Coordinates of C-alpha atoms in Angstrom, one line a residue:
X1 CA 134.3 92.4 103.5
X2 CA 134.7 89.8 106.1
X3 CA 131.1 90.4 107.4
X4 CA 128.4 90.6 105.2
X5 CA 125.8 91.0 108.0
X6 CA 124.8 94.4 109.0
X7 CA 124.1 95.5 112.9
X8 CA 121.4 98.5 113.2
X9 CA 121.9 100.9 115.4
X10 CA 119.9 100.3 118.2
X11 CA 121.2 96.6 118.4
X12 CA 124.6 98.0 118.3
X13 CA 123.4 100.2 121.4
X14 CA 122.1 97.8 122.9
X15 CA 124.9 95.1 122.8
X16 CA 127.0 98.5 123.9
X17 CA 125.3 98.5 127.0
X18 CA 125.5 94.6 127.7
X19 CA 129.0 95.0 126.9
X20 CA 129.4 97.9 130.1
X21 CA 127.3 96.0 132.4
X22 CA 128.3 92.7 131.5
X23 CA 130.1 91.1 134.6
X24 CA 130.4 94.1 136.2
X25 CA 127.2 93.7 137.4
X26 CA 127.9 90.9 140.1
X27 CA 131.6 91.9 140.9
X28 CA 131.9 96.1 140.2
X29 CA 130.4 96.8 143.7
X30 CA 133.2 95.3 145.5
X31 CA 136.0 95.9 143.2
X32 CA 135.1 99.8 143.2
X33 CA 134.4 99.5 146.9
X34 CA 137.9 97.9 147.8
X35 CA 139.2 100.9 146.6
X36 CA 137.1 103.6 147.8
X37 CA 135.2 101.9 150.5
X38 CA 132.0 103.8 151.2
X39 CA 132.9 106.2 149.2
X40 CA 132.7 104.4 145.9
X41 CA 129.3 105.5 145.2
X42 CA 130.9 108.9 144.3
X43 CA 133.7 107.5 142.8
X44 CA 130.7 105.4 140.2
X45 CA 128.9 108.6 139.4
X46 CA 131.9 110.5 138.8
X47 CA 132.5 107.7 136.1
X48 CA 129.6 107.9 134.0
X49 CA 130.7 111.4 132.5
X50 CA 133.9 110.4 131.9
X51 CA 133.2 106.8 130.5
X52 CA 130.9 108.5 128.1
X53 CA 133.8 110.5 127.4
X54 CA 136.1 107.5 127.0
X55 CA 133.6 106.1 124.7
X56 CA 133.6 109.4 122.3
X57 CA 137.1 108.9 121.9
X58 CA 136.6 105.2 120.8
X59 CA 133.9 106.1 118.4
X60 CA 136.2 109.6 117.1
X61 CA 139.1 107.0 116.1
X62 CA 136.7 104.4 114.4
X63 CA 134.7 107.3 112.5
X64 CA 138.8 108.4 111.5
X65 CA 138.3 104.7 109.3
X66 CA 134.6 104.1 108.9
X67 CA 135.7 100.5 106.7
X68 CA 138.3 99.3 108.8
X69 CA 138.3 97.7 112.2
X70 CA 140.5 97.9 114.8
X71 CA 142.9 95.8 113.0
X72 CA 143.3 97.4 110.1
X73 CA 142.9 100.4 111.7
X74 CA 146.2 99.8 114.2
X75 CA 148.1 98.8 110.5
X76 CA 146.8 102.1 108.6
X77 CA 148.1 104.2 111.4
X78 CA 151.5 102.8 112.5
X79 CA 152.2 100.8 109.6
X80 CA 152.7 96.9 109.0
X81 CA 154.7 95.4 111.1
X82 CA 154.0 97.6 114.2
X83 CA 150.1 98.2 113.5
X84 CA 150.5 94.1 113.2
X85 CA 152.3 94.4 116.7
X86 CA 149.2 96.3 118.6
X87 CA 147.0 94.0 116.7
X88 CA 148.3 90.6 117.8
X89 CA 148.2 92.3 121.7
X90 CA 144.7 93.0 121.1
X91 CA 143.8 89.5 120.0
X92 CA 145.5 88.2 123.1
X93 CA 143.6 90.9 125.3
X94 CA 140.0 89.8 123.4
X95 CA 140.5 86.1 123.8
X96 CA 141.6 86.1 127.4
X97 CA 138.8 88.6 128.2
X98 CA 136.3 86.0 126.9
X99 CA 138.1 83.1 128.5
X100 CA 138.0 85.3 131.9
X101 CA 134.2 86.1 131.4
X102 CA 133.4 82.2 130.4
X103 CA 135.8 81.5 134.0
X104 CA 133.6 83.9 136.1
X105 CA 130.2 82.4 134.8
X106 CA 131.8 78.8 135.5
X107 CA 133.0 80.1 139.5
X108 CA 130.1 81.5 140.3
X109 CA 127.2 78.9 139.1
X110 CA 129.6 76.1 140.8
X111 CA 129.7 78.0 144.3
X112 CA 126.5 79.6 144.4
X113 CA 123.8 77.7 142.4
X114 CA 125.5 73.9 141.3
X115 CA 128.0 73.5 143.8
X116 CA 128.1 69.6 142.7
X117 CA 128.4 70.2 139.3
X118 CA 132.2 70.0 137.7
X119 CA 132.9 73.4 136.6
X120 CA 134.7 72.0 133.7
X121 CA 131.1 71.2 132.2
X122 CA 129.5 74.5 133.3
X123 CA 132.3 76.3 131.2
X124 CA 131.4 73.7 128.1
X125 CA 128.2 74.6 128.0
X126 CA 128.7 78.3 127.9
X127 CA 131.3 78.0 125.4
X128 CA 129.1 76.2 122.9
X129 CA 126.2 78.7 123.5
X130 CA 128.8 81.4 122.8
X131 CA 130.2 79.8 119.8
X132 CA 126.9 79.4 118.3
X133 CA 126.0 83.0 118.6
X134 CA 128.9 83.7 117.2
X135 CA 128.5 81.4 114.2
X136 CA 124.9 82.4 113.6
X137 CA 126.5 86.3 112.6
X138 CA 126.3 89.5 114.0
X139 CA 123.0 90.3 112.8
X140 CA 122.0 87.8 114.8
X141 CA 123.7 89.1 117.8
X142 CA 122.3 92.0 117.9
X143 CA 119.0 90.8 117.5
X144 CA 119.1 88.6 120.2
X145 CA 120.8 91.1 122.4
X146 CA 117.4 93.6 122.1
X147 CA 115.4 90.8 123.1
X148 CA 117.0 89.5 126.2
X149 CA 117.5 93.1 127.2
X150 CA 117.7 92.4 131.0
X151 CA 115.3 94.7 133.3
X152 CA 117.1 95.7 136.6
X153 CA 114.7 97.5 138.7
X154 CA 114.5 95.3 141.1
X155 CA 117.5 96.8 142.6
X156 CA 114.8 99.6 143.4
X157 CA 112.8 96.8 145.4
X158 CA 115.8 97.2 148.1
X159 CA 114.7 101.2 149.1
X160 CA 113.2 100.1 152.5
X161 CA 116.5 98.5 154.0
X162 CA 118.5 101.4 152.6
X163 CA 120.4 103.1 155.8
X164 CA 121.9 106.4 155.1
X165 CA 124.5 105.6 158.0
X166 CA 126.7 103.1 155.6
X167 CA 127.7 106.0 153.3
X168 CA 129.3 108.0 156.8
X169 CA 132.1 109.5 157.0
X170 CA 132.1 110.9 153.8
X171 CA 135.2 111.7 151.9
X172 CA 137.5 110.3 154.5
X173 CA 139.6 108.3 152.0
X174 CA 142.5 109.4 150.7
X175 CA 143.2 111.0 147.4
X176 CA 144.6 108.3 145.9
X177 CA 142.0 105.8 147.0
X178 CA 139.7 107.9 145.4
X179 CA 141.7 108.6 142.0
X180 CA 141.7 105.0 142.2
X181 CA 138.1 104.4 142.1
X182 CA 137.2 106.4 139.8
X183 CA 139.8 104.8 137.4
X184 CA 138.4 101.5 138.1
X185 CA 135.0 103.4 137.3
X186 CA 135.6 104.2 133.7
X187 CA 138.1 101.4 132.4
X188 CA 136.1 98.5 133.8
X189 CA 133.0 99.5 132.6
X190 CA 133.5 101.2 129.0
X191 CA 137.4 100.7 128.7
X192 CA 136.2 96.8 128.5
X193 CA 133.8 98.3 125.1
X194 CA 137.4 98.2 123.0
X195 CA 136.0 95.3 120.7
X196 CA 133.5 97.6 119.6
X197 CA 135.7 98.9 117.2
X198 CA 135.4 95.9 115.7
X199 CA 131.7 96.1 115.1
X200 CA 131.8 99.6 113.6
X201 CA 132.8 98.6 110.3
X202 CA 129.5 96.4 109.8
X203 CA 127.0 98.8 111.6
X204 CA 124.4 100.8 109.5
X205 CA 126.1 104.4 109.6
X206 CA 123.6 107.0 110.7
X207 CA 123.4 110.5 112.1
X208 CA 122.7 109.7 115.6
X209 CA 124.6 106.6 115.9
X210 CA 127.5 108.0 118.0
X211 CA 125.0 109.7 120.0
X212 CA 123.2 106.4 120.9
X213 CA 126.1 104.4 121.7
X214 CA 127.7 107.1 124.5
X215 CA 124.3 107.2 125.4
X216 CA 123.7 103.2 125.9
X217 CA 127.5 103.4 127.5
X218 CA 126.7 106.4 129.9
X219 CA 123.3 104.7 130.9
X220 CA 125.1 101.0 131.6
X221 CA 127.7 103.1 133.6
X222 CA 124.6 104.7 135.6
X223 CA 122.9 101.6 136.1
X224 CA 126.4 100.3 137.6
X225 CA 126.9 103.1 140.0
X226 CA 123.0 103.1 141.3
X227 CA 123.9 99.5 141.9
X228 CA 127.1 100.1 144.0
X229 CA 125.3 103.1 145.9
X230 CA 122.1 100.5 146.8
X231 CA 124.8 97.8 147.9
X232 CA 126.6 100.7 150.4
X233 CA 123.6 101.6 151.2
X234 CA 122.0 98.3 152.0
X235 CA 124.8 96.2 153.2
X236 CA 127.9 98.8 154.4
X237 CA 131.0 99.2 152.9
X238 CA 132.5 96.5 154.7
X239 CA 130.3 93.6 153.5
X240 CA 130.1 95.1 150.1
X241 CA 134.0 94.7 150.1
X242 CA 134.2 91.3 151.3
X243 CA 131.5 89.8 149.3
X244 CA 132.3 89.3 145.8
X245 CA 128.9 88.7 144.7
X246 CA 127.2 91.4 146.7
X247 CA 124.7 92.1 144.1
X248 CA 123.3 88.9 144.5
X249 CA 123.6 89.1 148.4
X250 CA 121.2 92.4 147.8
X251 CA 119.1 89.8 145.6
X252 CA 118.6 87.8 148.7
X253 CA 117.4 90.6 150.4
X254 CA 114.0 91.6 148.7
X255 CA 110.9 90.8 150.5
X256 CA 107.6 92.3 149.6
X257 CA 104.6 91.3 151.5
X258 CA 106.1 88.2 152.2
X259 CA 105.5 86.3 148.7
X260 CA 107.7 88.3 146.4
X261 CA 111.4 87.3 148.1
X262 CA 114.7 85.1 147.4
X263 CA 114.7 86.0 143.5
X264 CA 118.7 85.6 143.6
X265 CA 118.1 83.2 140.7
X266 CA 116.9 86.0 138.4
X267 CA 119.4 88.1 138.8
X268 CA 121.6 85.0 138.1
X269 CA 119.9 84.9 135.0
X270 CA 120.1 88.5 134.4
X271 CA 123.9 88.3 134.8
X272 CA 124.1 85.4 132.7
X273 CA 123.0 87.0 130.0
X274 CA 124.8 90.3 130.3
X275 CA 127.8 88.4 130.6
X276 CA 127.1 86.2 127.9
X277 CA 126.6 88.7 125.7
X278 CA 130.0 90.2 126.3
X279 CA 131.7 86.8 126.3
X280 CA 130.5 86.4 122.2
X281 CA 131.3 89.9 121.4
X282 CA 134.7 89.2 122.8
X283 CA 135.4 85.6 120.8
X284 CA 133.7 87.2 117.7
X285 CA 136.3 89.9 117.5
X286 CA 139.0 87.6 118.2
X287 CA 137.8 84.9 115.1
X288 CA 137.2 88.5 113.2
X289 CA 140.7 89.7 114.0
X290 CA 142.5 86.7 113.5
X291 CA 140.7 86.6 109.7
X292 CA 141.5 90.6 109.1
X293 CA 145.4 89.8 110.4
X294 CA 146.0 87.2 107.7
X295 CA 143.6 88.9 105.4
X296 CA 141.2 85.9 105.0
X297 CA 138.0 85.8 103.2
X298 CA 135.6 83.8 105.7
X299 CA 136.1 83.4 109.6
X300 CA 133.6 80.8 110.4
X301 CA 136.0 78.1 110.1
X302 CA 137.9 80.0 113.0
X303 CA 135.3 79.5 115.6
X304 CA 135.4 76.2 116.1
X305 CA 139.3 76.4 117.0
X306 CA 138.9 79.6 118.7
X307 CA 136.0 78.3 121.1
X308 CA 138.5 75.1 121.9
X309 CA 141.5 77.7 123.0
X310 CA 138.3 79.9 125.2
X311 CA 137.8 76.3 126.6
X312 CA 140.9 75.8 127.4
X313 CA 142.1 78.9 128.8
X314 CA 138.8 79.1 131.2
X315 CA 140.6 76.3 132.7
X316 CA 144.1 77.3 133.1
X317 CA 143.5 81.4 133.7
X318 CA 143.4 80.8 137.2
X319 CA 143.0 77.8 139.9
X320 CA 140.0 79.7 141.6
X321 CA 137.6 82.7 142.5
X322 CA 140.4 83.4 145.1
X323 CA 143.1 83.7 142.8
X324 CA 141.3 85.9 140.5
X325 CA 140.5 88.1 143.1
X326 CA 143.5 88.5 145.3
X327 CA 146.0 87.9 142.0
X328 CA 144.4 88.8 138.6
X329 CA 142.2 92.0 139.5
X330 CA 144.5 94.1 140.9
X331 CA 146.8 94.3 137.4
X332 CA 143.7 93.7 135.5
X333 CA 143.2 97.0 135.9
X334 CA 146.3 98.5 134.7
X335 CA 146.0 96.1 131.2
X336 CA 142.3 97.8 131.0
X337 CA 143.9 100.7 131.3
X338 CA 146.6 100.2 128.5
X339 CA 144.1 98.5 126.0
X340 CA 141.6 101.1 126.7
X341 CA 142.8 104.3 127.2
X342 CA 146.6 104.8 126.0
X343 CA 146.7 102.9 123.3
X344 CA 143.8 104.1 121.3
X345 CA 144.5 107.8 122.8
X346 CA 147.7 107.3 121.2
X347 CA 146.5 105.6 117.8
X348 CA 144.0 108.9 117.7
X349 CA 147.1 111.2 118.9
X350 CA 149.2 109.6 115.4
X351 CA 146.2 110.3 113.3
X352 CA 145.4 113.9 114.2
X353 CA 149.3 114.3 114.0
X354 CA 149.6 112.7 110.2
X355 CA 146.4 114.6 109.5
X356 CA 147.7 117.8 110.1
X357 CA 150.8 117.1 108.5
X358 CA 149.0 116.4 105.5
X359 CA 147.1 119.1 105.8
X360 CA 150.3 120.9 105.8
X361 CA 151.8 119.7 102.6
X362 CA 148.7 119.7 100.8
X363 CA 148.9 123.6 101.3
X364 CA 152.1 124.0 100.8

């Protein structure tokens, strides 16, 4: 086996819910929001069910091939050459998703905290801390992920300036606006938890592991949609559109007794870490794919290359925060949906099918 660590439940849980919260945290409220305006907060708790549906199906087709990763598990189901196909798109999907999380990390410490710092070293430093999570093994991943759990009530801090008025008219969108947010409240979430199907195969199997995991994803998806009903709530549909950081906006808000106030730099942190955490998940099942598609016995001698092509696509996936809003988030979407819904629904859909089949002629 390529991995010879072992991830115990609750660390798999917990880097579960990292993985949902992630980068959503800064930039979920106004992505949902652009869609649904001041009706996203319905749109976000109409998510959580289904996202913990979504994840069910994720953890149904890795529980199908409790030894085998995604990989393997795309070759056992359509065969070589095509399962080889799916794989090859899913390594391109992992490594640009970490390249796109390393990106966001470098845009938004250059123009909101170190605006004189070259982003260029900003995205080298969180590429070598990534890397060496990722070299130091899973077990240590998950460790590490239980200990930097981030605490977000300070959201709850914010009750005082809420103003129920934001959230008028309600339901004055139309349908598709709506169908829309709720989309974008499942797949960017939880359909972005694909690479756990990587981690499955070196996760301690017990009875309430699939329980804890929809649980860890339906509570990251709750903690997302209190986050975009607070930023409504607080700063109107409108702002929370137009500002792509509005959680940290909200940050700048707090003020208790006049000593407890402009803590945006926490929740910096707090994002930093979420997102880091999903960032090393994402390179660690690229260097774990790339070793499972040419049947290798080691990957550690594919981080090093791996973190040099995450360095170098940070740079070259888009010339700005502008460009990844206006360009790259609107068919982001639609490539969340296809690597997170329809193409595991339909690599569950050709299992049940050959199952039955079997079934069939083993009867016969």
């Amino acid at each position: 086996m390529l991995e010879k660590g072992r991830l115990g439940t609750r660390a798999l849980a917990t880097l579960t819910f990292m993985m949902v919260v992630g980068d959503m945290m800064m930039i979920y409220p106004s992505v949902i929001t652009s869609y649904a305006k001041q009706n996203a907060w319905i749109c976000a708790l109409i998510g959580v069910p289904i996202g913990m549906l979504l994840m069910a199906m994720f953890l149904k087709l890795g529980k199908a091939y409790p030894d085998k990763n995604l990989i393997a598990i795309s070759r056992s189901i359509l065969g070589f050459w095509p399962g080889t196909l799916v794989g090859c798109f899913y390594l391109y999907f992992f490594v640009i998703g970490a390249s796109t999380h390393t990106r966001e990390v470098g845009d938004f410490m250059t123009t909101q905290l170190f605006q004189y710092t070259p982003i260029r070293v900003i995205i080298l430093l969180f590429v070598i801390a990534v890397s060496w999570g990722v070299y130091n093994g899973i077990e240590s991943m998950g460790r590490s992920s239980e200990l930097l759990m981030p605490v977000l009530v300070l959201c709850f801090c914010l009750v005082p300036k809420i103003d129920t008025s934001n959230i008028k008219p309600f339901m004055d969108t139309d349908v598709v606006s709506i169908a829309q947010g709720i989309l974008v409240s499942v797949i960017y979430p939880v359909g972005e938890t694909i690479p756990i199907l990587m981690l499955l195969p070196y996760t301690s199997s017990q009875g309430h592991r699939n329980r804890d995991l929809i649980m860890a994803a339906g509570l990251g998806n709750l903690l997302l949609a209190s986050l975009v009903t607070i930023a409504i709530l607080v700063l109107g549909a409108f702002l929370t559109q137009h500002n792509i950081y509005a959680s940290f906006i909200l940050m700048q808000k707090i003020s208790i007794g006049d000593f407890f106030q402009r803590i945006e730099a926490l929740m910096a942190s707090v994002w930093l870490i979420s997102t880091y955490f999903k960032a090393m998940v994402y390179l660690y099942a690229f260097t774990i794919g790339i070793a499972e598609l040419f049947k290798l016995k080691r990957y550690i001698f594919l981080i090093l290359p791996s973190s040099m092509l995450v360095f170098a696509f940070a740079n070259l996936v888009a010339p700005g925060v502008t460009f990844i809003i206006i360009t790259v988030v609107p068919y982001w979407v639609d490539w969340d949906t296809t690597v997170g819904i329809l193409l595991p629904g339909i690599l569950l859909l050709i299992h049940v099918f050959k199952a039955r089949v079997n079934h069939i002629k083993l009867r016969s």
